[in-house]
Amino acid sequence: MSKLKTLNEFIAERQEDFPFATGELSGILNDIVVASKIINREVNKAGLADILGSAQSENIQGETQQKLDVFADEQFIHTFKSGGEVCGIASEENDDFVAFDNEISKNGKYVVAFDPLDGSSNIDVNVSIGTIFSIYRRISKIGNQANIEDFLQKGNAQVAAGYVIYGSSTMLVYTTGNGVNGFTLDPSIGEFCLSHPDIQVPENGSIYSINEGNLEAFPDAIRSYVAHCKETHDDKKPYSLRYIGSMVADLHRNLIKGGIFIYPSSALAPNGKLRLLYECNPMAFIVEQAGGIASDGAMPIMEAELNSLHQRIPVIMGSKKMVEKALSFNS
Ligand code: AHM
Ligand code: MG
């Protein structure tokens, strides 16, 4: 019988994967694991508890916050604040970043940006949702509170990133810049166990994921690429359209099976919908580490300048050959 490898064992074995390894980064990952297990528990009992539905407040983007969004956000903030490695956080659910003011956190070397529950409109209908996280070394002086500069770093500066998908099983997928590994939560022992070592996105695929209802408002290059997807390909079939409306779930599927995920600019939303700091940069880091491409249509996502916490950016990411083809319609 092959022995299960838990995430903790994997991290301990691969300390050299962690830049500036002093145990702090693995401590942050551990914080994320603990918080995501608690969130997983709440997500799983969402139908039973009075936690479904809206919290009757809006976040900075004017979207109604779901109760579970708020719960997950608070859970992460609490965990990071008490962990001591992180001096501040930025999240989709908070207008501004949060600088921790306790002494231990002021000495933390890292900041974390996260989307506590992405795809939250899917919660009430039992469809997969996810958590996305992105870890940076702080720029501000250790011993002080975090400041805005710590968060406005390019995606290339990420030291680790990943996501948790709450789906038919719960998985945590992360990278520290040495490939991508996936761990499935075994509910019987409460541990994430290595299930998808060294994930490589297939070079080519036959799945395209885009909200095609908005086709008329998309730029010509995207409309042309969608038309290309509907043509017959080598297997004499058009590509299959698969769109869950939950970025983590759509990208996770395409990462495993091969495919392309697109959320373009449109006449209605000139910069698309998805946020650079806590949605696109971490997913771009994962996709590139798995051998894929993550572009905004003109340049790599992770090279984009970040000027504000909630800045949006168009995205085209996934299997290398599919993204290259999509980008070829720009010229
Ligand atoms: P959220 O962070 O408010 O949940 O929104 C992000 C989600 C992504 O998960 C998904 O890719 C996208 O919104 C779907 O948007 P649309 O319904 O416009 O296709
Ligand atoms: Mg989101």
Tab-separated table of C-alpha atoms and ligand atoms in Angstrom:
chain	number	residue	atom	x	y	z
A	1	MET	CA	0.000	0.000	0.000
A	2	SER	CA	1.457	3.384	-0.935
A	3	LYS	CA	1.725	5.792	1.957
A	4	LEU	CA	-0.259	9.022	1.876
A	5	LYS	CA	1.863	12.148	1.954
A	6	THR	CA	0.255	14.970	3.880
A	7	LEU	CA	0.760	18.608	2.963
A	8	ASN	CA	2.758	19.163	6.149
A	9	GLU	CA	5.091	16.281	5.294
A	10	PHE	CA	5.460	17.618	1.767
A	11	ILE	CA	6.297	21.123	2.993
A	12	ALA	CA	8.820	19.773	5.499
A	13	GLU	CA	10.466	17.678	2.769
A	14	ARG	CA	10.624	20.553	0.308
A	15	GLN	CA	11.890	23.391	2.514
A	16	GLU	CA	14.316	24.356	-0.261
A	17	ASP	CA	11.285	25.269	-2.405
A	18	PHE	CA	10.570	28.132	-0.085
A	19	PRO	CA	12.454	31.265	-0.930
A	20	PHE	CA	14.236	32.768	2.108
A	21	ALA	CA	13.285	29.559	3.961
A	22	THR	CA	13.114	30.256	7.642
A	23	GLY	CA	9.867	28.468	8.266
A	24	GLU	CA	7.723	31.603	8.048
A	25	LEU	CA	6.338	30.932	4.604
A	26	SER	CA	5.415	27.406	5.553
A	27	GLY	CA	3.767	28.918	8.633
A	28	ILE	CA	1.601	31.088	6.361
A	29	LEU	CA	0.653	28.081	4.249
A	30	ASN	CA	-0.278	26.310	7.415
A	31	ASP	CA	-2.475	29.269	8.425
A	32	ILE	CA	-4.183	29.037	5.026
A	33	VAL	CA	-4.731	25.305	5.500
A	34	VAL	CA	-6.351	25.821	8.913
A	35	ALA	CA	-8.602	28.652	7.707
A	36	SER	CA	-9.622	26.764	4.569
A	37	LYS	CA	-10.573	23.665	6.576
A	38	ILE	CA	-12.864	25.815	8.704
A	39	ILE	CA	-14.333	27.468	5.595
A	40	ASN	CA	-14.748	24.037	4.008
A	41	ARG	CA	-16.728	22.923	7.031
A	42	GLU	CA	-19.048	25.929	6.745
A	43	VAL	CA	-19.399	25.573	2.958
A	44	ASN	CA	-20.371	21.928	3.375
A	45	LYS	CA	-23.103	22.693	5.852
A	46	ALA	CA	-24.297	25.804	4.057
A	47	GLY	CA	-27.630	24.205	3.252
A	48	LEU	CA	-28.187	23.316	6.889
A	49	ALA	CA	-27.241	26.483	8.679
A	50	ASP	CA	-28.705	29.939	8.452
A	51	ILE	CA	-25.641	31.085	6.621
A	52	LEU	CA	-26.813	30.989	3.026
A	53	GLY	CA	-27.680	34.180	1.254
A	54	SER	CA	-26.770	37.800	1.511
A	55	ALA	CA	-25.259	39.599	4.493
A	56	GLN	CA	-27.144	42.735	3.373
A	57	SER	CA	-23.962	44.717	2.867
A	58	GLU	CA	-22.036	45.645	-0.237
A	59	ASN	CA	-18.291	45.467	-0.862
A	60	ILE	CA	-16.349	48.238	-2.595
A	61	GLN	CA	-17.351	46.962	-6.048
A	62	GLY	CA	-21.020	47.391	-5.130
A	63	GLU	CA	-21.616	43.648	-5.186
A	64	THR	CA	-23.810	42.185	-2.506
A	65	GLN	CA	-21.654	40.212	-0.102
A	66	GLN	CA	-22.768	36.704	0.667
A	67	LYS	CA	-22.711	35.656	4.315
A	68	LEU	CA	-20.116	33.009	3.620
A	69	ASP	CA	-17.886	35.646	1.937
A	70	VAL	CA	-17.899	37.627	5.125
A	71	PHE	CA	-17.303	34.565	7.267
A	72	ALA	CA	-14.377	33.413	5.100
A	73	ASP	CA	-12.844	36.895	5.063
A	74	GLU	CA	-13.007	37.173	8.845
A	75	GLN	CA	-11.591	33.687	9.230
A	76	PHE	CA	-8.515	34.476	7.139
A	77	ILE	CA	-7.928	37.836	8.798
A	78	HIS	CA	-8.148	36.282	12.247
A	79	THR	CA	-5.803	33.426	11.310
A	80	PHE	CA	-3.170	35.672	9.720
A	81	LYS	CA	-3.344	38.211	12.530
A	82	SER	CA	-2.665	35.607	15.162
A	83	GLY	CA	-0.049	33.747	13.065
A	84	GLY	CA	2.632	36.451	13.318
A	85	GLU	CA	4.251	35.961	9.888
A	86	VAL	CA	1.979	38.412	8.064
A	87	CYS	CA	2.004	42.179	8.686
A	88	GLY	CA	-1.106	42.957	6.651
A	89	ILE	CA	-3.666	41.675	4.197
A	90	ALA	CA	-5.741	42.914	1.281
A	91	SER	CA	-8.878	41.119	0.212
A	92	GLU	CA	-11.742	41.412	-2.202
A	93	GLU	CA	-14.116	42.017	0.668
A	94	ASN	CA	-12.297	44.999	2.236
A	95	ASP	CA	-12.212	48.459	0.693
A	96	ASP	CA	-8.695	49.104	1.981
A	97	PHE	CA	-5.840	46.879	3.074
A	98	VAL	CA	-5.709	45.883	6.737
A	99	ALA	CA	-2.411	46.597	8.539
A	100	PHE	CA	-2.154	44.529	11.697
A	101	ASP	CA	-1.233	46.674	14.684
A	102	ASN	CA	-0.162	44.008	17.182
A	103	GLU	CA	3.598	43.844	17.928
A	104	ILE	CA	4.176	40.315	16.593
A	105	SER	CA	2.477	41.081	13.266
A	106	LYS	CA	4.401	44.344	12.790
A	107	ASN	CA	7.515	42.151	12.646
A	108	GLY	CA	5.948	39.857	10.028
A	109	LYS	CA	7.887	39.760	6.762
A	110	TYR	CA	4.988	39.024	4.423
A	111	VAL	CA	1.704	40.397	3.158
A	112	VAL	CA	-1.103	38.253	1.748
A	113	ALA	CA	-3.727	39.235	-0.818
A	114	PHE	CA	-6.723	36.972	-1.142
A	115	ASP	CA	-10.199	36.444	-2.451
A	116	PRO	CA	-11.774	34.534	0.441
A	117	LEU	CA	-14.615	33.026	-1.579
A	118	ASP	CA	-14.439	33.487	-5.312
A	119	GLY	CA	-17.510	32.706	-7.391
A	120	SER	CA	-19.706	33.445	-4.426
A	121	SER	CA	-22.860	33.849	-6.501
A	122	ASN	CA	-22.626	30.051	-6.869
A	123	ILE	CA	-22.888	29.341	-3.134
A	124	ASP	CA	-26.662	29.188	-3.002
A	125	VAL	CA	-26.881	26.715	-5.891
A	126	ASN	CA	-24.332	24.159	-4.681
A	127	VAL	CA	-21.732	24.879	-7.362
A	128	SER	CA	-17.967	24.840	-6.774
A	129	ILE	CA	-16.374	27.931	-5.285
A	130	GLY	CA	-12.817	28.701	-4.243
A	131	THR	CA	-10.334	30.696	-2.218
A	132	ILE	CA	-7.415	32.381	-4.001
A	133	PHE	CA	-4.248	33.616	-2.233
A	134	SER	CA	-1.078	35.442	-3.141
A	135	ILE	CA	1.936	35.993	-0.872
A	136	TYR	CA	4.539	38.792	-1.168
A	137	ARG	CA	7.514	39.840	0.881
A	138	ARG	CA	6.806	43.251	2.372
A	139	ILE	CA	8.616	46.322	1.057
A	140	SER	CA	8.053	48.495	4.129
A	141	LYS	CA	10.393	48.290	7.107
A	142	ILE	CA	9.998	45.348	9.465
A	143	GLY	CA	8.688	46.579	12.821
A	144	ASN	CA	6.339	49.127	11.208
A	145	GLN	CA	2.793	48.617	10.049
A	146	ALA	CA	2.240	47.456	6.466
A	147	ASN	CA	1.633	50.183	3.898
A	148	ILE	CA	0.066	50.372	0.437
A	149	GLU	CA	3.414	49.816	-1.335
A	150	ASP	CA	3.564	46.317	0.127
A	151	PHE	CA	0.484	45.380	-1.867
A	152	LEU	CA	1.063	47.266	-5.128
A	153	GLN	CA	3.774	44.896	-6.343
A	154	LYS	CA	3.800	43.237	-9.740
A	155	GLY	CA	2.716	39.603	-9.931
A	156	ASN	CA	6.310	38.649	-10.738
A	157	ALA	CA	7.210	39.483	-7.135
A	158	GLN	CA	4.915	36.801	-5.668
A	159	VAL	CA	6.769	34.282	-3.495
A	160	ALA	CA	3.877	31.845	-3.374
A	161	ALA	CA	0.298	31.632	-4.585
A	162	GLY	CA	-2.483	29.133	-4.784
A	163	TYR	CA	-6.117	28.312	-4.467
A	164	VAL	CA	-8.482	26.063	-2.605
A	165	ILE	CA	-11.392	24.607	-4.546
A	166	TYR	CA	-14.472	23.510	-2.626
A	167	GLY	CA	-15.885	21.071	-5.175
A	168	SER	CA	-16.785	17.407	-5.372
A	169	SER	CA	-13.725	17.154	-3.171
A	170	THR	CA	-11.769	19.973	-1.553
A	171	MET	CA	-8.324	20.605	-2.982
A	172	LEU	CA	-5.474	22.968	-2.284
A	173	VAL	CA	-3.149	23.771	-5.188
A	174	TYR	CA	-0.101	25.986	-4.711
A	175	THR	CA	3.235	27.063	-6.103
A	176	THR	CA	6.323	28.653	-4.606
A	177	GLY	CA	7.899	29.029	-8.039
A	178	ASN	CA	9.110	25.432	-8.277
A	179	GLY	CA	6.199	23.817	-10.077
A	180	VAL	CA	2.619	23.273	-8.959
A	181	ASN	CA	1.348	20.622	-6.580
A	182	GLY	CA	-2.211	19.684	-5.628
A	183	PHE	CA	-3.498	18.184	-2.380
A	184	THR	CA	-6.918	16.680	-1.761
A	185	LEU	CA	-8.556	16.959	1.637
A	186	ASP	CA	-9.231	13.532	3.104
A	187	PRO	CA	-12.205	14.296	5.355
A	188	SER	CA	-11.728	11.084	7.347
A	189	ILE	CA	-8.373	12.263	8.706
A	190	GLY	CA	-8.806	16.016	8.170
A	191	GLU	CA	-5.561	16.323	6.189
A	192	PHE	CA	-4.688	17.587	2.730
A	193	CYS	CA	-2.812	14.730	1.007
A	194	LEU	CA	-0.643	14.940	-2.112
A	195	SER	CA	-2.881	13.783	-4.978
A	196	HIS	CA	-1.663	15.813	-7.979
A	197	PRO	CA	2.155	16.086	-7.898
A	198	ASP	CA	3.869	18.406	-10.381
A	199	ILE	CA	0.760	19.544	-12.268
A	200	GLN	CA	1.453	20.365	-15.925
A	201	VAL	CA	-1.288	21.951	-17.987
A	202	PRO	CA	-1.586	20.035	-21.291
A	203	GLU	CA	0.072	22.041	-24.069
A	204	ASN	CA	-3.138	21.974	-26.063
A	205	GLY	CA	-6.767	21.346	-25.206
A	206	SER	CA	-10.309	21.380	-26.496
A	207	ILE	CA	-12.189	23.342	-23.816
A	208	TYR	CA	-12.856	27.077	-23.946
A	209	SER	CA	-14.323	28.953	-21.003
A	210	ILE	CA	-15.795	32.412	-21.545
A	211	ASN	CA	-19.088	34.124	-20.751
A	212	GLU	CA	-20.280	33.961	-24.325
A	213	GLY	CA	-23.493	35.796	-23.474
A	214	ASN	CA	-21.406	38.956	-23.685
A	215	LEU	CA	-19.979	38.097	-27.135
A	216	GLU	CA	-21.394	41.146	-28.899
A	217	ALA	CA	-19.579	43.441	-26.480
A	218	PHE	CA	-16.181	41.704	-26.814
A	219	PRO	CA	-13.268	43.066	-28.899
A	220	ASP	CA	-12.977	41.744	-32.491
A	221	ALA	CA	-9.947	39.560	-31.679
A	222	ILE	CA	-11.889	37.686	-28.977
A	223	ARG	CA	-14.940	37.283	-31.190
A	224	SER	CA	-12.710	35.866	-33.915
A	225	TYR	CA	-11.115	33.437	-31.463
A	226	VAL	CA	-14.538	32.263	-30.246
A	227	ALA	CA	-15.511	31.676	-33.890
A	228	HIS	CA	-12.289	29.653	-34.260
A	229	CYS	CA	-13.265	27.539	-31.232
A	230	LYS	CA	-16.499	26.610	-33.008
A	231	GLU	CA	-14.730	25.413	-36.144
A	232	THR	CA	-13.800	21.747	-36.454
A	233	HIS	CA	-10.310	20.895	-35.195
A	234	ASP	CA	-7.976	17.922	-35.583
A	235	ASP	CA	-10.506	15.561	-33.973
A	236	LYS	CA	-13.170	16.820	-36.441
A	237	LYS	CA	-15.102	18.488	-33.645
A	238	PRO	CA	-15.449	22.042	-32.373
A	239	TYR	CA	-14.046	22.811	-28.931
A	240	SER	CA	-16.408	22.341	-25.999
A	241	LEU	CA	-17.656	25.403	-24.158
A	242	ARG	CA	-17.496	24.903	-20.384
A	243	TYR	CA	-18.213	27.889	-18.149
A	244	ILE	CA	-19.049	27.498	-14.485
A	245	GLY	CA	-18.799	31.203	-13.622
A	246	SER	CA	-16.381	30.432	-10.824
A	247	MET	CA	-12.848	31.299	-11.898
A	248	VAL	CA	-11.168	28.793	-9.591
A	249	ALA	CA	-13.336	25.925	-10.832
A	250	ASP	CA	-13.069	26.912	-14.505
A	251	LEU	CA	-9.295	27.283	-14.320
A	252	HIS	CA	-8.803	24.172	-12.211
A	253	ARG	CA	-10.627	22.047	-14.780
A	254	ASN	CA	-8.658	23.567	-17.650
A	255	LEU	CA	-5.381	23.111	-15.767
A	256	ILE	CA	-6.040	19.394	-15.419
A	257	LYS	CA	-7.720	18.707	-18.766
A	258	GLY	CA	-6.216	21.401	-20.992
A	259	GLY	CA	-8.175	24.445	-22.066
A	260	ILE	CA	-8.378	28.213	-22.176
A	261	PHE	CA	-10.096	30.620	-19.781
A	262	ILE	CA	-10.939	34.105	-21.015
A	263	TYR	CA	-12.475	37.092	-19.242
A	264	PRO	CA	-11.895	39.862	-21.773
A	265	SER	CA	-12.443	43.575	-21.821
A	266	SER	CA	-15.811	44.514	-23.244
A	267	ALA	CA	-17.788	47.549	-24.232
A	268	LEU	CA	-19.463	47.319	-20.820
A	269	ALA	CA	-16.312	46.655	-18.771
A	270	PRO	CA	-13.193	48.098	-20.449
A	271	ASN	CA	-10.824	46.294	-18.050
A	272	GLY	CA	-12.839	43.113	-17.758
A	273	LYS	CA	-14.165	42.019	-14.388
A	274	LEU	CA	-11.460	40.086	-12.610
A	275	ARG	CA	-9.105	41.716	-10.141
A	276	LEU	CA	-5.360	41.733	-10.766
A	277	LEU	CA	-4.067	41.545	-7.192
A	278	TYR	CA	-6.024	38.694	-5.641
A	279	GLU	CA	-7.580	36.856	-8.594
A	280	CYS	CA	-5.453	37.147	-11.743
A	281	ASN	CA	-1.857	37.358	-10.454
A	282	PRO	CA	-2.087	34.259	-8.238
A	283	MET	CA	-3.859	32.246	-10.944
A	284	ALA	CA	-1.310	33.482	-13.514
A	285	PHE	CA	1.553	32.312	-11.269
A	286	ILE	CA	-0.041	28.848	-11.030
A	287	VAL	CA	-0.771	28.637	-14.765
A	288	GLU	CA	2.758	29.712	-15.771
A	289	GLN	CA	4.380	27.380	-13.259
A	290	ALA	CA	2.291	24.566	-14.783
A	291	GLY	CA	3.682	25.407	-18.235
A	292	GLY	CA	0.777	27.505	-19.511
A	293	ILE	CA	0.461	31.183	-20.484
A	294	ALA	CA	-1.377	33.988	-18.666
A	295	SER	CA	-1.807	37.191	-20.661
A	296	ASP	CA	-3.956	40.304	-20.577
A	297	GLY	CA	-4.034	40.217	-24.374
A	298	ALA	CA	-0.932	42.400	-24.765
A	299	MET	CA	1.515	41.288	-22.095
A	300	PRO	CA	1.988	38.724	-19.354
A	301	ILE	CA	-0.460	39.305	-16.491
A	302	MET	CA	2.354	39.173	-13.949
A	303	GLU	CA	4.155	42.111	-15.611
A	304	ALA	CA	1.174	44.442	-15.317
A	305	GLU	CA	1.597	47.542	-13.137
A	306	LEU	CA	-0.704	47.598	-10.151
A	307	ASN	CA	-1.955	51.061	-9.214
A	308	SER	CA	-4.827	50.246	-6.899
A	309	LEU	CA	-5.915	47.302	-4.781
A	310	HIS	CA	-9.078	46.483	-6.677
A	311	GLN	CA	-7.775	47.142	-10.197
A	312	ARG	CA	-9.279	44.930	-12.902
A	313	ILE	CA	-7.552	43.379	-15.901
A	314	PRO	CA	-8.643	41.313	-18.917
A	315	VAL	CA	-7.347	37.708	-18.830
A	316	ILE	CA	-6.566	34.995	-21.356
A	317	MET	CA	-4.939	32.011	-19.671
A	318	GLY	CA	-4.431	28.277	-19.935
A	319	SER	CA	-2.864	25.779	-22.347
A	320	LYS	CA	0.114	27.290	-24.181
A	321	LYS	CA	-0.987	26.556	-27.744
A	322	MET	CA	-4.566	27.706	-27.190
A	323	VAL	CA	-3.477	31.000	-25.625
A	324	GLU	CA	-0.932	31.588	-28.401
A	325	LYS	CA	-3.669	31.025	-30.960
A	326	ALA	CA	-6.044	33.389	-29.153
A	327	LEU	CA	-3.344	36.078	-28.999
A	328	SER	CA	-2.604	35.660	-32.714
A	329	PHE	CA	-5.976	37.240	-33.529
A	330	ASN	CA	-4.716	40.532	-32.034
A	331	SER	CA	-2.303	41.137	-34.886
B	1	AHM	P1	-16.681	37.281	-7.439
B	1	AHM	O1	-15.264	37.427	-6.956
B	1	AHM	O2	-17.535	38.451	-7.102
B	1	AHM	O3	-17.270	35.972	-7.057
B	1	AHM	O4	-16.620	37.361	-9.063
B	1	AHM	C1	-15.624	36.701	-9.743
B	1	AHM	C2	-16.244	35.637	-10.573
B	1	AHM	C3	-15.248	34.680	-11.136
B	1	AHM	O5	-15.086	33.578	-10.288
B	1	AHM	C4	-15.874	34.293	-12.457
B	1	AHM	O6	-14.896	33.899	-13.388
B	1	AHM	C5	-16.558	35.542	-12.877
B	1	AHM	O7	-16.861	36.260	-11.691
B	1	AHM	C6	-17.841	35.286	-13.614
B	1	AHM	O8	-18.372	36.482	-14.040
B	1	AHM	P2	-19.571	36.569	-15.092
B	1	AHM	O9	-20.790	36.156	-14.356
B	1	AHM	O10	-19.596	38.006	-15.530
B	1	AHM	O11	-19.238	35.650	-16.240
B	2	MG	MG	-13.639	36.914	-6.704
